[in-house]
Coordinates of C-alpha atoms (C1' of nucleotides) in Angstrom, one line a residue:
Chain A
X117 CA 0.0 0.0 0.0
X118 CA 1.6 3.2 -1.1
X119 CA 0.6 6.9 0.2
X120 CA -0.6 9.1 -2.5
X121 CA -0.5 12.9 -2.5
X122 CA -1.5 15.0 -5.0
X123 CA 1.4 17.9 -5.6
X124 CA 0.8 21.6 -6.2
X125 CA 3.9 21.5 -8.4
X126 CA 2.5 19.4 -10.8
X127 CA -1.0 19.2 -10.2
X128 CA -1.4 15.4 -9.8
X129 CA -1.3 12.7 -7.4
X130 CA 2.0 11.2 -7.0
X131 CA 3.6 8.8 -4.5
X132 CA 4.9 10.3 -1.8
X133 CA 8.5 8.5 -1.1
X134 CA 10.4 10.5 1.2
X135 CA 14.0 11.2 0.6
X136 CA 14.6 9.2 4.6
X137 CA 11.9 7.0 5.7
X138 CA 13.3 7.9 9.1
X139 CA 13.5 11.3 9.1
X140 CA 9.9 12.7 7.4
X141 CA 10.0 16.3 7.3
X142 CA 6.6 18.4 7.2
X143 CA 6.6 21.6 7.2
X144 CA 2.7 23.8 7.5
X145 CA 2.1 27.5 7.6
X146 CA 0.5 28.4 10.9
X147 CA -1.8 30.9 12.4
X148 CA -0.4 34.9 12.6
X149 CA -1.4 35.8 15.9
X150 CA -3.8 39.2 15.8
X151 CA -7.3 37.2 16.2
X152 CA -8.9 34.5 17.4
X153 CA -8.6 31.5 14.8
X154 CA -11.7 30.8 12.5
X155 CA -13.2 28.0 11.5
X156 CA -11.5 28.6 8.0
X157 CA -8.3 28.4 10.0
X158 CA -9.7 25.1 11.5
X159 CA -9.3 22.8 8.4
X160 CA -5.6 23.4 7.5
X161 CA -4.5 22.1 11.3
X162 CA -7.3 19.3 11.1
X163 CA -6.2 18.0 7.3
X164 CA -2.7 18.3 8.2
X165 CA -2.6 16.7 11.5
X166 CA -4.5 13.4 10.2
X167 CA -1.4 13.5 7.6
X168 CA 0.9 13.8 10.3
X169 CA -0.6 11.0 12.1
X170 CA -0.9 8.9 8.7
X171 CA 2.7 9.3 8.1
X172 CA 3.5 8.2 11.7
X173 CA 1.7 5.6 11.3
X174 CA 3.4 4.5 8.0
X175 CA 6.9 5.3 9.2
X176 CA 7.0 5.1 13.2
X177 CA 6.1 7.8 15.7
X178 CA 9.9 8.8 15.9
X179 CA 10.7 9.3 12.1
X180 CA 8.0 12.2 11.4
X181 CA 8.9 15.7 11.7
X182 CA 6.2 18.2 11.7
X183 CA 6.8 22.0 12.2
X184 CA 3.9 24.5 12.3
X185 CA 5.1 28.3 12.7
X186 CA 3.3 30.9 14.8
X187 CA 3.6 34.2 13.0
X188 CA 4.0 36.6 15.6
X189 CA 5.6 39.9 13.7
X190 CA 3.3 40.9 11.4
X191 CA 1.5 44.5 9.5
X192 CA -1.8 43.2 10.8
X193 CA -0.2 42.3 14.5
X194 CA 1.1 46.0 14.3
X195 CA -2.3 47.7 13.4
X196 CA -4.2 45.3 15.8
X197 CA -1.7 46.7 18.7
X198 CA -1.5 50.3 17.7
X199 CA -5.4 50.2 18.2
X200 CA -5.9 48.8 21.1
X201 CA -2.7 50.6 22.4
X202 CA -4.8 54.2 21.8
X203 CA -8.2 52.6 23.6
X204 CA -5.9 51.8 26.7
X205 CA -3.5 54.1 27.0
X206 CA -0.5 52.0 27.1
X207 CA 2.9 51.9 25.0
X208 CA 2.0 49.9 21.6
X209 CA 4.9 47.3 22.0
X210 CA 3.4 46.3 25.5
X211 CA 0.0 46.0 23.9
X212 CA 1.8 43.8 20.7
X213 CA 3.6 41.1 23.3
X214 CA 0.1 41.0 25.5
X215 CA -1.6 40.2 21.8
X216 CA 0.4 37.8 20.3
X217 CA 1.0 35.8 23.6
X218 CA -2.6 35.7 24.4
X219 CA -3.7 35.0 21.2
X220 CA -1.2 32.3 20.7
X221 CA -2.3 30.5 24.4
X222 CA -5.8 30.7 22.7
X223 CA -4.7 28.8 19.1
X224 CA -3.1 26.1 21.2
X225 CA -6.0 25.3 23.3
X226 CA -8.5 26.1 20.6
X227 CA -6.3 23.4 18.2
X228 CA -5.7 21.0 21.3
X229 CA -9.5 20.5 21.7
X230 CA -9.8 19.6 18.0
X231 CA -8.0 16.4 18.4
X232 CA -5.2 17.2 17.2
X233 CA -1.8 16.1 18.3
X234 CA 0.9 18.8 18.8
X235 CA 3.4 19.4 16.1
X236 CA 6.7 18.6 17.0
X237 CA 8.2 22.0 16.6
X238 CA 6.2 25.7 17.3
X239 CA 9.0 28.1 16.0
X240 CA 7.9 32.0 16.5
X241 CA 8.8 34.3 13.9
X242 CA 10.4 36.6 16.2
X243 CA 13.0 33.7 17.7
X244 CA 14.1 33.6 14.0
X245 CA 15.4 37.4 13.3
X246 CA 18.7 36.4 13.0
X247 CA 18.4 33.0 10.6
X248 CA 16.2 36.4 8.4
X249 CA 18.3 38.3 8.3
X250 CA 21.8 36.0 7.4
X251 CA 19.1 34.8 4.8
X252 CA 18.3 38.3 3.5
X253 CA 22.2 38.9 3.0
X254 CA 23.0 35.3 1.6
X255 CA 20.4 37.0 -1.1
X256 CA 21.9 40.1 -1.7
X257 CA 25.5 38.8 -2.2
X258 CA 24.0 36.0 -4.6
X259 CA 22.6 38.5 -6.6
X260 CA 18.7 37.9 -5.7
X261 CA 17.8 40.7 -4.0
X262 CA 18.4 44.3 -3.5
X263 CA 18.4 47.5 -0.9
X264 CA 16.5 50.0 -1.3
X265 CA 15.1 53.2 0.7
X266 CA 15.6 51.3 3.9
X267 CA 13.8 48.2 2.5
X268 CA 15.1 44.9 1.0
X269 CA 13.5 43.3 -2.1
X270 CA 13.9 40.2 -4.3
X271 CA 14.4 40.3 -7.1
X272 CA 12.1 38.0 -9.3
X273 CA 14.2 38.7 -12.6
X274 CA 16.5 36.8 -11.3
X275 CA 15.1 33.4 -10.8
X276 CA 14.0 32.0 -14.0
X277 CA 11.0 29.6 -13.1
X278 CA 9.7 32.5 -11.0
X279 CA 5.8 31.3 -10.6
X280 CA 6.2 27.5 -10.9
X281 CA 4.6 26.9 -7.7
X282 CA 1.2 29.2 -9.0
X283 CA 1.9 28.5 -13.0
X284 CA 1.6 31.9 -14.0
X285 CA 4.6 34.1 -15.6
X286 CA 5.7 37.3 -14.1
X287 CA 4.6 39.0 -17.1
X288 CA 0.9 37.6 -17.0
X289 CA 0.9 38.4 -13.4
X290 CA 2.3 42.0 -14.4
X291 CA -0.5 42.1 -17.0
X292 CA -3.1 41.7 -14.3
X293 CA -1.9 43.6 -11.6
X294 CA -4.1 46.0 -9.7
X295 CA -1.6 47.4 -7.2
X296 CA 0.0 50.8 -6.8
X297 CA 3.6 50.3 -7.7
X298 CA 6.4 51.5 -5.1
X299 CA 8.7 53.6 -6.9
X300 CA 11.5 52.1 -5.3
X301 CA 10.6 48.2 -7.0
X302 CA 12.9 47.3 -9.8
X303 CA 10.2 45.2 -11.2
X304 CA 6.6 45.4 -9.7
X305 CA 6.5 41.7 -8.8
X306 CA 9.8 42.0 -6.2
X307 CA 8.4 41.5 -3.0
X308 CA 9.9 43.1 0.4
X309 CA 12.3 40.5 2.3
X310 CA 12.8 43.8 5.0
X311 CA 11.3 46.6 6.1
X312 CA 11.9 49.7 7.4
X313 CA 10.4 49.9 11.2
X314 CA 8.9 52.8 13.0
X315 CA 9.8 53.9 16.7
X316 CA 6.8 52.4 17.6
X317 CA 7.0 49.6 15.3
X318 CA 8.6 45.9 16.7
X319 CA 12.1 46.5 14.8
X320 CA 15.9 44.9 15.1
X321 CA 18.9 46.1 14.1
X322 CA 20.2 45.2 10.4
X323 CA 22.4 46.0 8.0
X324 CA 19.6 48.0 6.2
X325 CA 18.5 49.6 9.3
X326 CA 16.3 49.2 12.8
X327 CA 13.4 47.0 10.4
X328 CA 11.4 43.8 10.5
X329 CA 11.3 41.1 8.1
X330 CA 8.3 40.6 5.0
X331 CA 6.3 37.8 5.5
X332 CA 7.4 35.4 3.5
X333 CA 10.6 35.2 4.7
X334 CA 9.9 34.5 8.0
X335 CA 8.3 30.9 7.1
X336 CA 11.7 30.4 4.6
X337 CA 14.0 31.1 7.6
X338 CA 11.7 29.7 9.9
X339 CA 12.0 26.4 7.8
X340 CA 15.6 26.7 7.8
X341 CA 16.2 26.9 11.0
X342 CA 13.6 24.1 12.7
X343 CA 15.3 22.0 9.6
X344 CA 18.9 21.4 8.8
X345 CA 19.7 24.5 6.6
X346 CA 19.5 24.7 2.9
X347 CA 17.7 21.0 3.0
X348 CA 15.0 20.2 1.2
X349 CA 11.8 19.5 3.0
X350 CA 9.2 16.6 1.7
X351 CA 6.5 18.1 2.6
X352 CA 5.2 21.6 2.5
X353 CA 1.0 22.3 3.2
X354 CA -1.3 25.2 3.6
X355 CA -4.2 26.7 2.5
X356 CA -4.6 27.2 -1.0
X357 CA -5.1 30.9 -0.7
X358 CA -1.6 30.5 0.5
X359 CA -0.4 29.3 -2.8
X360 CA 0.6 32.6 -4.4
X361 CA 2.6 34.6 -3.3
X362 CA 3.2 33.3 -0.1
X363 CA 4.5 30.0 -1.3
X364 CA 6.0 31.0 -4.4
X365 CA 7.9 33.4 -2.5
X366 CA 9.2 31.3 -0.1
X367 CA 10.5 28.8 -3.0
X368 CA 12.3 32.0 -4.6
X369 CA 14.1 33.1 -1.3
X370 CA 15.0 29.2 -0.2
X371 CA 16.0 28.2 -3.6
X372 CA 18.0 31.3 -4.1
X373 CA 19.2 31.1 -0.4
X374 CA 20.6 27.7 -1.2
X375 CA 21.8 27.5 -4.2
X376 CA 19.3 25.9 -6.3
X377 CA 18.0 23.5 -3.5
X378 CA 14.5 22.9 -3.9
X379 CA 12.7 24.1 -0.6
X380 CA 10.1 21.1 -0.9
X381 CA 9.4 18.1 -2.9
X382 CA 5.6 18.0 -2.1
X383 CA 3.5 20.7 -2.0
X384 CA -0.3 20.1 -0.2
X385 CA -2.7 23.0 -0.1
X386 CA -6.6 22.3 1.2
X387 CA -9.4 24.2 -0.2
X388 CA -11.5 27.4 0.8
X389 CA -14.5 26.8 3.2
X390 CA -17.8 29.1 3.5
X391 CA -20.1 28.9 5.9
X392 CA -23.9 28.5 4.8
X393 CA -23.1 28.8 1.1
X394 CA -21.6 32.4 1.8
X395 CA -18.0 33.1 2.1
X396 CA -16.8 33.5 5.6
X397 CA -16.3 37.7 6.5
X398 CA -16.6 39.8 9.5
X399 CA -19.1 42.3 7.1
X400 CA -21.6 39.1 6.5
X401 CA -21.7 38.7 10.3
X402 CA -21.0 35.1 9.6
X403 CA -17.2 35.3 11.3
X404 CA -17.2 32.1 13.1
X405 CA -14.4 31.7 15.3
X406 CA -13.2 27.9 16.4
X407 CA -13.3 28.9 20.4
X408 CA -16.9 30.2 20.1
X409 CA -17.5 26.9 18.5
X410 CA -16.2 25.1 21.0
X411 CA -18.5 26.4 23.4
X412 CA -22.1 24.8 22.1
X413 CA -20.2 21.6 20.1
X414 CA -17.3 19.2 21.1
X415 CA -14.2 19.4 19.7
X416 CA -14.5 16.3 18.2
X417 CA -17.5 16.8 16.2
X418 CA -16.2 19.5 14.6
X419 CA -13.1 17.7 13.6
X420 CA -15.6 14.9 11.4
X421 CA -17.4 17.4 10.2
X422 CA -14.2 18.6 8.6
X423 CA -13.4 15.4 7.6
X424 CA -16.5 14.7 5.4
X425 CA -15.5 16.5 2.9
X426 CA -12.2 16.1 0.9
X427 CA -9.7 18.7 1.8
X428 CA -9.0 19.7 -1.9
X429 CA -12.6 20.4 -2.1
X430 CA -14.2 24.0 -1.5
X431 CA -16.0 22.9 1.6
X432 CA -19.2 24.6 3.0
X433 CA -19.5 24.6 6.5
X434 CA -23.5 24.5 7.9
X435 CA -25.3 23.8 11.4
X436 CA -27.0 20.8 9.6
X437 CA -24.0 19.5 8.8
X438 CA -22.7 19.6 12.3
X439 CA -25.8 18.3 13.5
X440 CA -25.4 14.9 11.6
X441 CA -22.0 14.6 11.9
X442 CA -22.8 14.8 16.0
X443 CA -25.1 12.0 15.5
X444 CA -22.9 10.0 13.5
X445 CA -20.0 10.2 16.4
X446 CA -22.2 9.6 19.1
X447 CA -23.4 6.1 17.3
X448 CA -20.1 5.2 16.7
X449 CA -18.8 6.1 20.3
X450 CA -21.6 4.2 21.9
X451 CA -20.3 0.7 19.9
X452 CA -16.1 1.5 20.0
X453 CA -15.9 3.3 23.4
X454 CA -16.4 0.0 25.7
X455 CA -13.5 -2.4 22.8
X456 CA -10.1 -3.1 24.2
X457 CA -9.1 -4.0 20.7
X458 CA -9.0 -2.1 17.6
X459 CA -7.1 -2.0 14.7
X460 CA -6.9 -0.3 11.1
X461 CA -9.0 -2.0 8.3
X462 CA -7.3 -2.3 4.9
X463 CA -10.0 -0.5 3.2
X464 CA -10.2 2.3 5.3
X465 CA -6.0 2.6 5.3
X466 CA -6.3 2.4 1.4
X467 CA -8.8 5.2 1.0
X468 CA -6.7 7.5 3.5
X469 CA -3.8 6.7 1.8
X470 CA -5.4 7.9 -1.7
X471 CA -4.5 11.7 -1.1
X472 CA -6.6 11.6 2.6
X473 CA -9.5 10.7 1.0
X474 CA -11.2 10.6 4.2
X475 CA -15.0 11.0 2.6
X476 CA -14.2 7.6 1.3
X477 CA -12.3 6.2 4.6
X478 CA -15.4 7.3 6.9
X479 CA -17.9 5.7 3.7
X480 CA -15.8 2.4 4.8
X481 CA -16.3 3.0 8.8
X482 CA -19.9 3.1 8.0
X483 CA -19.3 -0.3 6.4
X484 CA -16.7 -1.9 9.3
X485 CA -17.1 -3.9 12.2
X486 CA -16.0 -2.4 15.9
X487 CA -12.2 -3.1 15.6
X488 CA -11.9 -1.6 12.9
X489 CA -14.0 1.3 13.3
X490 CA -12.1 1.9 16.3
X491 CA -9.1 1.9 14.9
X492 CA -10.1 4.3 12.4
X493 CA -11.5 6.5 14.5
X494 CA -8.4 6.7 16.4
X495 CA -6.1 6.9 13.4
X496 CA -8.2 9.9 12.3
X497 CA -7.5 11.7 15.6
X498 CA -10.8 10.6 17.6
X499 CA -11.1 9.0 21.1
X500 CA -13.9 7.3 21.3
X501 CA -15.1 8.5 24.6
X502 CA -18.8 9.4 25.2
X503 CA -18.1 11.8 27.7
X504 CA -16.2 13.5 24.9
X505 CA -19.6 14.2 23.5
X506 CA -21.0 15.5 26.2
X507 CA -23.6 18.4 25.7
X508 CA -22.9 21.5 27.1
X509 CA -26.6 22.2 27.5
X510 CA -26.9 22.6 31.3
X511 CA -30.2 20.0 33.0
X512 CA -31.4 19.1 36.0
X513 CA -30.4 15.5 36.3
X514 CA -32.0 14.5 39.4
X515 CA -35.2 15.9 38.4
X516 CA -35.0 14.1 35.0
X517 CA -34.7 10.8 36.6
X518 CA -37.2 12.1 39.2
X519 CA -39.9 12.2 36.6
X520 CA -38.6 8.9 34.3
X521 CA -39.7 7.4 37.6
X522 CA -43.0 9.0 37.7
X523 CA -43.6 8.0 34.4
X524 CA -42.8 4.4 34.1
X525 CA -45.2 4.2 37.6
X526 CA -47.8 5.0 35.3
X527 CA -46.6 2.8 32.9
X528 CA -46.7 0.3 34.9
X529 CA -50.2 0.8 36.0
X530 CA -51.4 1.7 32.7
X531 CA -51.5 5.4 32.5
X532 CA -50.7 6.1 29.5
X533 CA -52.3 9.2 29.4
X534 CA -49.7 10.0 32.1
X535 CA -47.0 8.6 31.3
X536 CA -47.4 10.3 27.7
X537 CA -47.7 13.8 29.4
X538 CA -44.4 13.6 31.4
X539 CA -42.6 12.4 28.4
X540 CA -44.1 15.3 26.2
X541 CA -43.0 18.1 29.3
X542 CA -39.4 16.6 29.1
X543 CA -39.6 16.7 25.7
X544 CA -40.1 20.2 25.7
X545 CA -37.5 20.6 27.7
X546 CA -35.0 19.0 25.2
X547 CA -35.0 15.6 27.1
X548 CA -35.6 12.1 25.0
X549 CA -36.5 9.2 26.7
X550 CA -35.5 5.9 25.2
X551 CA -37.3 2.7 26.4
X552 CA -34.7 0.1 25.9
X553 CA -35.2 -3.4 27.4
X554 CA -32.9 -2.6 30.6
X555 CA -35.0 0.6 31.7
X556 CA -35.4 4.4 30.5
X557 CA -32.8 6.3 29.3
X558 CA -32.7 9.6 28.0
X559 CA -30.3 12.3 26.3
X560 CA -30.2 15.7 25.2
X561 CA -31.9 16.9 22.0
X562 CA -30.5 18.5 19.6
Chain B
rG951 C1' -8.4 41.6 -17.9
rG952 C1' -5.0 37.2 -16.6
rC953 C1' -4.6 32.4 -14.1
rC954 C1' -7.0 28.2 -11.6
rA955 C1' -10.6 25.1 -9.5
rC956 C1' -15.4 23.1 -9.3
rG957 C1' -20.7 21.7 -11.2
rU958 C1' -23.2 14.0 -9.0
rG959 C1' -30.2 12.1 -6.4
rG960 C1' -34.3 16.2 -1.2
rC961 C1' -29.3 17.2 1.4
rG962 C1' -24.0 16.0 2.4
rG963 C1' -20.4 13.5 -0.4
rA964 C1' -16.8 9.7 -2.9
rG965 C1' -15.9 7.4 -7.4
rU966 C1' -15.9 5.1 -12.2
rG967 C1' -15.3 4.2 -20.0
rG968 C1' -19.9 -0.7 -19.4
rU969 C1' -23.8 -4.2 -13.2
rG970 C1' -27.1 3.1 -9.0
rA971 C1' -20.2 4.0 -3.2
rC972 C1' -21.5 5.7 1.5
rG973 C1' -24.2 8.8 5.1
rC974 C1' -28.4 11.9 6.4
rA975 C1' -33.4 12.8 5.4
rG976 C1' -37.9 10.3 3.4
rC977 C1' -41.0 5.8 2.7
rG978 C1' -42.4 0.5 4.2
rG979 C1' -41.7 -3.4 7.9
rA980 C1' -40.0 -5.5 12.8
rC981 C1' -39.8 -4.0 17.8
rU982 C1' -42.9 -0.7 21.3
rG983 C1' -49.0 0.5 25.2
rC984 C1' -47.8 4.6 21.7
rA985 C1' -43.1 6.7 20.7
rA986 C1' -37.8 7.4 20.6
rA987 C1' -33.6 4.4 19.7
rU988 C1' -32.3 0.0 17.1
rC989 C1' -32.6 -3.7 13.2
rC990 C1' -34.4 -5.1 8.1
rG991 C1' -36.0 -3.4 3.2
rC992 C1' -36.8 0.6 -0.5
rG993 C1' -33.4 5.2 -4.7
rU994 C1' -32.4 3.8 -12.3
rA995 C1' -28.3 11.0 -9.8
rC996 C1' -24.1 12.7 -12.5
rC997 C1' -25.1 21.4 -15.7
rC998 C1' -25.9 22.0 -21.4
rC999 C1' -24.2 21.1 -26.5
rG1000 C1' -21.0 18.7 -29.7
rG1001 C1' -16.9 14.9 -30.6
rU1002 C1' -14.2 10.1 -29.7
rU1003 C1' -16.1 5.0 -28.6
rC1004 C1' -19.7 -0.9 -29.5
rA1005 C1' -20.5 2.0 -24.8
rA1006 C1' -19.4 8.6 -21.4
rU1007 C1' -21.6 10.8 -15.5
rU1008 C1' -16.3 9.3 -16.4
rC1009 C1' -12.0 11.1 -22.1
rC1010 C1' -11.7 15.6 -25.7
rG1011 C1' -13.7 20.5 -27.4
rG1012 C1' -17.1 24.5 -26.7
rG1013 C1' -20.9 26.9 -23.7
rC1014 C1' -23.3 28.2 -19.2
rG1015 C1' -23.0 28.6 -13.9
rU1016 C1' -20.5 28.9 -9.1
rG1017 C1' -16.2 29.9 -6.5
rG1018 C1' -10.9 31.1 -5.7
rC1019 C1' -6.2 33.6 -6.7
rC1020 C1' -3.8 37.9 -9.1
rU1021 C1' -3.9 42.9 -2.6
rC1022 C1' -3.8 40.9 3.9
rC1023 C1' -6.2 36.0 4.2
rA1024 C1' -6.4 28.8 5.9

RNA sequence: GGCCACGUGGCGGAGUGGUGACGCAGCGGACUGCAAAUCCGCGUACCCCGGUUCAAUUCCGGGCGUGGCCUCCA
């Protein structure tokens, strides 16, 4: 059985053989920490960490290497800070530190209760200034980049398959550019490797001046340094809005950096998600963030949810669907949580192994006896524990069972008329009862 | 304007050149005092128009539609 991932670079599914079974290397853009994570952000650290778990399982726990970046100097970091700095009253570089670090406590937790594992390495853009700016020189003096006006640029003349990544040519992007120009740009597609920093701007000293690095190369250096340097990686993932220019700028700096080295042999990028048909925005009113999810649905069954779609697929993200996808978990809880033994079904290992086709793989759990639904469930990231499922809805338990009792009195002595009124009042209150042949139980509606 | 995806039954969602994945909902049955839950059974879908083929939902071309990127964005 061979893993199967379709690459950005070429646009088709290829088999993924990595260059050292025991050393994987995975590298995934993370979050830039100005805002609570949406549920947008959700997908890329779901999709990635059931590859990361898939690989672990293919090649052993110890041989997988997976590095997700916190990007913690940032534009947006900077006018997020400089607001809140004028409401408070307090200096804006305090404000920055208070934003980032809370907001990256918040991603953790927020990620944690989704199941997924951690990655093996969290580097922070700001522990990688340095590794930037060696890399920013290493640039200049190979001829790929440029000073000018305080500010560093590459140059995208001077790689030749510039756009590889996106396939588009400088000169169509040129062609369709709707952005102002700065004078200072050789060519309107070079991009900013530094930046000239403000007093009250995060900065560090360089050769070019008190600056901050451009955005793209933090993840290059970052990558570099959580790495070996100038290695190539096997696997690099993100969103897919990601794709250009993020990416294809961090192939121009690394491959430039390094001589030619390619920065990654496989490149992943899931799809967009809306949210009721409509595209996710704070001007909708339809901004859903993951920890305000997280307070009226498990963890867990917003992780399926994601999972019922392919990740390459423009995914639309409803209540119904959550809904189902509760009901779904809770059935398959019920039968997995009390088994000892589990283990992976072939099917179910093929179909995740086919580019994480994990429609299909759940299509076969629906299909699979309680091993191996167990062990699905558990290679997909779930742990089949009712209690995991739990409702938040707050209720009164000792009255529930108070009137269960009442009811199955009348039962008992034929009542019906009763009996069918207390189970209508509960029902109004959300409460099911379930008559099974070992008593009444009852659960939380949804 | 340039580039790139996608269009499957009431809904979600895989997949395939030739016997209707799978789930949800719905319908019928079993069970139940009646329900709920559970179990069993039930469905001739692939945007449109051409082309290739013995055969296309699947390949090719064109059209229409939706969305994404080209500017911060998962």
């Amino acid at each position: 059985m061979t893993l199967r991932l379709h690459n950005t670079l070429t646009r088709t599914k290829e088999d993924f053989v990595p260059q050292d079974p025991t050393n994987v290397r995975m590298y995934v853009c993370g979050p830039t920490v100005y805002d609570f994570a949406h549920i947008g952000n959700a997908r890329p650290a779901i999709v990635f960490d059931v590859l990361f778990r898939l690989l672990r399982h293919i090649y052993g726990e110890a041989h997988v290497t997976y590095v997700r970046n916190i990007t913690d100097i940032d534009d947006k970091i900077n006018a997020r800070a400089a607001e809140r700095a004028k409401d408070r009253n307090v200096p804006v570089l305090d404000m920055l530190r208070e934003i980032t670090a809370e907001t990256y406590r918040v991603y953790q937790e927020d990620v944690a209760a989704l199941g997924n594992l951690p990655a093996t390495l969290t580097p922070k853009a700001t522990e990688s200034i340095p590794g930037m700016i060696a890399m920013t020189k290493a640039l200049i003096d190979g001829g790929h980049a440029y000073a000018a006006e305080g500010h560093v640029l590459f140059d995208v003349s001077s790689k030749r398959d510039y756009g590889k990544l996106a396939k588009r040519s400088v000169d169509d992007m040129i062609a369709g550019a709707r952005v102002d120009v700065a004078p200072y740009k050789k060519n309107p597609m070079d991009f900013v490797l530094w930046k000239p920093s403000s007093d009250d701007q995060p900065g560090w000293d360089s050769p070019w001046g008190r600056g901050r690095p451009g955005w793209h190369l933090e993840c290059s250096a970052m990558i570099e340094e959580s790495f070996s340097p100038g290695e190539t990686i096997d696997i690099h993932g993100g969103g897919i809005d990601l794709m250009f220019p993020h990416h294809e700028n961090e192939i121009a700096q690394s491959e430039c950096a390094h001589h030619g080295a390619p920065l990654a042999r496989y490149w992943m990028h899931n799809g967009f998600l809306n949210v009721e048909g409509e595209k996710m925005s704070k001007s909708l009113g339809n901004f859903v963030t993951i920890h305000e999810l997280l307070a009226d649905w498990p963890g867990d069954v917003l992780r399926f949810n994601m999972l019922r779609s392919h990740y390459r697929q423009p995914m639309d993200w409803t209540i119904a669907g959550m809904r189902e996808s509760w009901n779904t978990l809770e059935r398959w809880y019920a039968r997995t949580e009390p088994l000892a033994n589990w283990r992976v079904g072939e099917t179910f290992l093929e179909a995740v192994s086919d580019d994480l086709n994990t429609p299909q793989a759940i299509a076969e759990l629906h299909q699979a006896g309680d091993e191996e639904l167990a062990g699905g469930l558990r290679l997909l990231g779930f742990n089949p524990a009712p209690e995991r499922l739990a409702s938040k809805k707050i209720v009164d338990t000792v009255e529930i069972e108070r009137a269960i009792e009442a009811r199955n009195t009348a039962r008992k002595a034929k009542d019906f008329k009763e009996s069918d009124r207390i189970r209508d009042e509960l029902l109004a209150q959300g409460i099911v009862l379930k008559d099974g042949p070992s008593g009444t139980t009852w659960e939380v509606k949804r």
